[in-house]
């Protein structure tokens, strides 16, 4: 049975922190492949403006051009806003023999109980969670922790919003963006 990790996000833009967490998931040995899910309209960011879906998809394809990673645009065609439980249900139906792991950072685990139908996600997939140093997850419900496997990870202190805030600082961008993503941002004049 193929074991597939699912890593979702707006990736606006994708940065080295995303790359490193993806490598931690693949390198953990728990999954055979990692599928990257580009979210067009995340429910918790519905009021924020994003670079177009197509440009974010282009940046993702440039950043994750490796056979261990597969970029999926399935959420673009699903009802809006994008809810994880819907996406996993569709993927499970299309791939009934696959074992799915939904991948997230330990910081997101503490809020997982607030996700729409989080219990349905746990029915269809296990959680694969990237550890953060000195992070306390004692407030996480036991039912969630029973379906959770933790993987080693050394996070990079970077966020998409900090990339946007420092868009004119070339040295900063070169430090935190894959060169292929930096090229797309420059060529398309994004975030300016």
mmCIF file of C-alpha atoms in Angstrom, residues 8-185:
data_model
loop_
_atom_site.group_PDB
_atom_site.id
_atom_site.type_symbol
_atom_site.label_atom_id
_atom_site.label_comp_id
_atom_site.label_asym_id
_atom_site.label_seq_id
_atom_site.Cartn_x
_atom_site.Cartn_y
_atom_site.Cartn_z
ATOM 1 C CA UNK A 8 -1.588 21.986 1.865
ATOM 2 C CA UNK A 9 -1.141 25.721 1.818
ATOM 3 C CA UNK A 10 -1.568 28.982 -0.046
ATOM 4 C CA UNK A 11 2.196 29.149 -0.705
ATOM 5 C CA UNK A 12 2.021 32.895 -1.322
ATOM 6 C CA UNK A 13 4.946 32.663 -1.989
ATOM 7 C CA UNK A 14 6.537 29.270 -1.456
ATOM 8 C CA UNK A 15 9.818 29.683 0.468
ATOM 9 C CA UNK A 16 12.683 27.648 1.921
ATOM 10 C CA UNK A 17 10.697 26.929 5.087
ATOM 11 C CA UNK A 18 8.137 25.067 2.963
ATOM 12 C CA UNK A 19 10.898 23.199 1.151
ATOM 13 C CA UNK A 20 12.565 22.116 4.394
ATOM 14 C CA UNK A 21 9.363 20.907 6.057
ATOM 15 C CA UNK A 22 8.533 18.934 2.891
ATOM 16 C CA UNK A 23 12.007 17.333 3.032
ATOM 17 C CA UNK A 24 11.458 16.453 6.698
ATOM 18 C CA UNK A 25 8.196 14.686 5.870
ATOM 19 C CA UNK A 26 9.687 12.735 2.944
ATOM 20 C CA UNK A 27 12.852 11.961 4.906
ATOM 21 C CA UNK A 28 10.899 10.635 7.886
ATOM 22 C CA UNK A 29 10.348 7.251 6.242
ATOM 23 C CA UNK A 30 6.621 7.323 7.023
ATOM 24 C CA UNK A 31 5.568 8.258 3.487
ATOM 25 C CA UNK A 32 6.580 7.235 -0.031
ATOM 26 C CA UNK A 33 5.477 10.460 -1.725
ATOM 27 C CA UNK A 34 4.445 13.954 -0.720
ATOM 28 C CA UNK A 35 1.607 15.607 -2.600
ATOM 29 C CA UNK A 36 1.545 19.393 -2.359
ATOM 30 C CA UNK A 37 -1.996 20.811 -2.355
ATOM 31 C CA UNK A 38 -2.272 24.408 -3.527
ATOM 32 C CA UNK A 39 -5.211 26.027 -1.769
ATOM 33 C CA UNK A 40 -7.023 28.681 -3.779
ATOM 34 C CA UNK A 41 -9.305 30.021 -1.031
ATOM 35 C CA UNK A 42 -8.356 28.979 2.496
ATOM 36 C CA UNK A 43 -11.242 29.634 4.904
ATOM 37 C CA UNK A 44 -9.014 31.349 7.474
ATOM 38 C CA UNK A 45 -7.551 33.735 4.858
ATOM 39 C CA UNK A 46 -10.668 34.420 2.776
ATOM 40 C CA UNK A 47 -10.402 38.205 3.282
ATOM 41 C CA UNK A 48 -6.747 38.424 2.237
ATOM 42 C CA UNK A 49 -5.556 39.225 -1.247
ATOM 43 C CA UNK A 50 -3.383 36.596 -2.901
ATOM 44 C CA UNK A 51 -1.247 36.426 -6.015
ATOM 45 C CA UNK A 52 -3.209 34.565 -8.688
ATOM 46 C CA UNK A 53 -3.608 30.820 -8.350
ATOM 47 C CA UNK A 54 -1.753 30.305 -11.644
ATOM 48 C CA UNK A 55 1.307 32.313 -10.508
ATOM 49 C CA UNK A 56 1.421 30.488 -7.159
ATOM 50 C CA UNK A 57 1.149 27.172 -9.021
ATOM 51 C CA UNK A 58 4.053 28.204 -11.270
ATOM 52 C CA UNK A 59 6.197 29.044 -8.226
ATOM 53 C CA UNK A 60 5.316 25.681 -6.608
ATOM 54 C CA UNK A 61 6.178 23.756 -9.759
ATOM 55 C CA UNK A 62 9.534 25.527 -9.884
ATOM 56 C CA UNK A 63 10.262 24.926 -6.201
ATOM 57 C CA UNK A 64 9.225 21.251 -6.071
ATOM 58 C CA UNK A 65 10.585 19.807 -9.311
ATOM 59 C CA UNK A 66 11.456 16.433 -7.785
ATOM 60 C CA UNK A 67 9.880 13.010 -8.305
ATOM 61 C CA UNK A 68 9.192 12.649 -4.566
ATOM 62 C CA UNK A 69 6.897 15.673 -4.716
ATOM 63 C CA UNK A 70 3.715 15.965 -6.736
ATOM 64 C CA UNK A 71 1.821 19.245 -7.121
ATOM 65 C CA UNK A 72 -1.974 18.895 -7.114
ATOM 66 C CA UNK A 73 -4.400 21.597 -8.180
ATOM 67 C CA UNK A 74 -7.478 19.561 -7.180
ATOM 68 C CA UNK A 75 -8.749 22.197 -4.732
ATOM 69 C CA UNK A 76 -9.214 24.707 -7.530
ATOM 70 C CA UNK A 77 -12.166 22.647 -8.800
ATOM 71 C CA UNK A 78 -13.740 21.860 -5.417
ATOM 72 C CA UNK A 79 -16.414 24.012 -3.710
ATOM 73 C CA UNK A 80 -15.189 27.225 -2.104
ATOM 74 C CA UNK A 81 -13.891 27.843 0.468
ATOM 75 C CA UNK A 82 -11.355 25.023 0.451
ATOM 76 C CA UNK A 83 -11.830 22.627 3.342
ATOM 77 C CA UNK A 84 -9.297 19.869 3.974
ATOM 78 C CA UNK A 85 -11.913 17.239 4.768
ATOM 79 C CA UNK A 86 -13.461 17.656 1.282
ATOM 80 C CA UNK A 87 -10.110 17.379 -0.457
ATOM 81 C CA UNK A 88 -9.072 14.252 1.426
ATOM 82 C CA UNK A 89 -12.454 12.634 0.802
ATOM 83 C CA UNK A 90 -12.051 13.136 -2.964
ATOM 84 C CA UNK A 91 -8.442 11.884 -2.962
ATOM 85 C CA UNK A 92 -9.401 8.827 -0.909
ATOM 86 C CA UNK A 93 -12.213 8.016 -3.356
ATOM 87 C CA UNK A 94 -9.842 8.342 -6.330
ATOM 88 C CA UNK A 95 -7.082 6.339 -4.577
ATOM 89 C CA UNK A 96 -8.812 3.779 -2.315
ATOM 90 C CA UNK A 97 -5.674 1.664 -1.894
ATOM 91 C CA UNK A 98 -3.508 4.542 -0.664
ATOM 92 C CA UNK A 99 -2.838 5.341 2.969
ATOM 93 C CA UNK A 100 -2.970 9.106 3.485
ATOM 94 C CA UNK A 101 -1.168 11.249 6.038
ATOM 95 C CA UNK A 102 -2.114 14.897 6.378
ATOM 96 C CA UNK A 103 1.097 16.830 7.042
ATOM 97 C CA UNK A 104 1.330 19.947 9.159
ATOM 98 C CA UNK A 105 3.578 21.811 11.542
ATOM 99 C CA UNK A 106 3.293 21.383 15.288
ATOM 100 C CA UNK A 107 2.092 24.991 15.609
ATOM 101 C CA UNK A 108 -0.948 24.128 13.445
ATOM 102 C CA UNK A 109 -1.669 21.008 15.493
ATOM 103 C CA UNK A 110 -2.747 23.123 18.472
ATOM 104 C CA UNK A 111 -5.492 24.697 16.319
ATOM 105 C CA UNK A 112 -6.465 21.529 14.461
ATOM 106 C CA UNK A 113 -9.584 21.002 16.587
ATOM 107 C CA UNK A 114 -10.969 24.279 15.156
ATOM 108 C CA UNK A 115 -10.780 23.070 11.538
ATOM 109 C CA UNK A 116 -14.056 22.375 9.773
ATOM 110 C CA UNK A 117 -14.975 18.715 10.425
ATOM 111 C CA UNK A 118 -11.522 17.874 11.798
ATOM 112 C CA UNK A 119 -12.950 14.524 12.894
ATOM 113 C CA UNK A 120 -13.715 13.639 9.253
ATOM 114 C CA UNK A 121 -10.095 14.368 8.366
ATOM 115 C CA UNK A 122 -9.014 11.918 11.070
ATOM 116 C CA UNK A 123 -11.379 9.270 9.666
ATOM 117 C CA UNK A 124 -9.684 9.446 6.254
ATOM 118 C CA UNK A 125 -6.062 10.207 7.158
ATOM 119 C CA UNK A 126 -3.516 10.127 9.924
ATOM 120 C CA UNK A 127 -1.622 13.249 10.938
ATOM 121 C CA UNK A 128 2.087 13.580 10.287
ATOM 122 C CA UNK A 129 3.356 16.519 12.324
ATOM 123 C CA UNK A 130 6.729 18.256 12.040
ATOM 124 C CA UNK A 131 8.122 18.933 15.506
ATOM 125 C CA UNK A 132 9.147 22.383 16.662
ATOM 126 C CA UNK A 133 11.774 22.751 19.397
ATOM 127 C CA UNK A 134 10.313 23.329 22.873
ATOM 128 C CA UNK A 135 6.746 23.293 21.587
ATOM 129 C CA UNK A 136 4.043 22.297 24.058
ATOM 130 C CA UNK A 137 1.142 20.344 22.605
ATOM 131 C CA UNK A 138 -0.368 19.303 25.940
ATOM 132 C CA UNK A 139 -3.547 21.230 25.069
ATOM 133 C CA UNK A 140 -4.179 19.028 22.005
ATOM 134 C CA UNK A 141 -7.121 16.660 22.398
ATOM 135 C CA UNK A 142 -6.245 13.014 23.066
ATOM 136 C CA UNK A 143 -8.398 11.847 20.132
ATOM 137 C CA UNK A 144 -6.210 13.930 17.816
ATOM 138 C CA UNK A 145 -2.921 12.802 19.377
ATOM 139 C CA UNK A 146 -3.905 9.134 18.952
ATOM 140 C CA UNK A 147 -3.911 9.682 15.173
ATOM 141 C CA UNK A 148 -0.692 11.741 15.182
ATOM 142 C CA UNK A 149 2.877 10.755 14.367
ATOM 143 C CA UNK A 150 5.633 13.291 15.000
ATOM 144 C CA UNK A 151 8.642 13.681 12.712
ATOM 145 C CA UNK A 152 11.939 15.407 13.434
ATOM 146 C CA UNK A 153 12.277 18.857 11.901
ATOM 147 C CA UNK A 154 14.426 21.940 12.380
ATOM 148 C CA UNK A 155 12.210 24.829 11.249
ATOM 149 C CA UNK A 156 13.499 27.889 9.457
ATOM 150 C CA UNK A 157 12.266 31.144 10.974
ATOM 151 C CA UNK A 158 10.567 32.481 7.843
ATOM 152 C CA UNK A 159 7.045 33.216 6.665
ATOM 153 C CA UNK A 160 5.414 34.226 3.406
ATOM 154 C CA UNK A 161 4.361 37.525 4.969
ATOM 155 C CA UNK A 162 7.982 38.335 5.896
ATOM 156 C CA UNK A 163 9.009 37.611 2.292
ATOM 157 C CA UNK A 164 6.401 40.113 1.094
ATOM 158 C CA UNK A 165 7.494 42.687 3.697
ATOM 159 C CA UNK A 166 11.108 42.395 2.505
ATOM 160 C CA UNK A 167 10.388 42.135 -1.222
ATOM 161 C CA UNK A 168 12.908 44.868 -2.094
ATOM 162 C CA UNK A 169 15.755 43.320 -0.080
ATOM 163 C CA UNK A 170 17.565 41.117 -2.611
ATOM 164 C CA UNK A 171 19.916 39.561 -0.055
ATOM 165 C CA UNK A 172 16.965 38.598 2.164
ATOM 166 C CA UNK A 173 15.079 37.071 -0.769
ATOM 167 C CA UNK A 174 18.112 35.092 -1.929
ATOM 168 C CA UNK A 175 18.520 33.732 1.607
ATOM 169 C CA UNK A 176 14.945 32.492 1.993
ATOM 170 C CA UNK A 177 13.628 31.729 -1.500
ATOM 171 C CA UNK A 178 14.584 28.991 -3.949
ATOM 172 C CA UNK A 179 16.332 30.731 -6.857
ATOM 173 C CA UNK A 180 13.679 29.441 -9.275
ATOM 174 C CA UNK A 181 10.916 31.079 -7.197
ATOM 175 C CA UNK A 182 12.915 34.299 -6.890
ATOM 176 C CA UNK A 183 13.200 34.342 -10.694
ATOM 177 C CA UNK A 184 9.421 33.991 -11.120
ATOM 178 C CA UNK A 185 8.803 36.813 -8.621
#
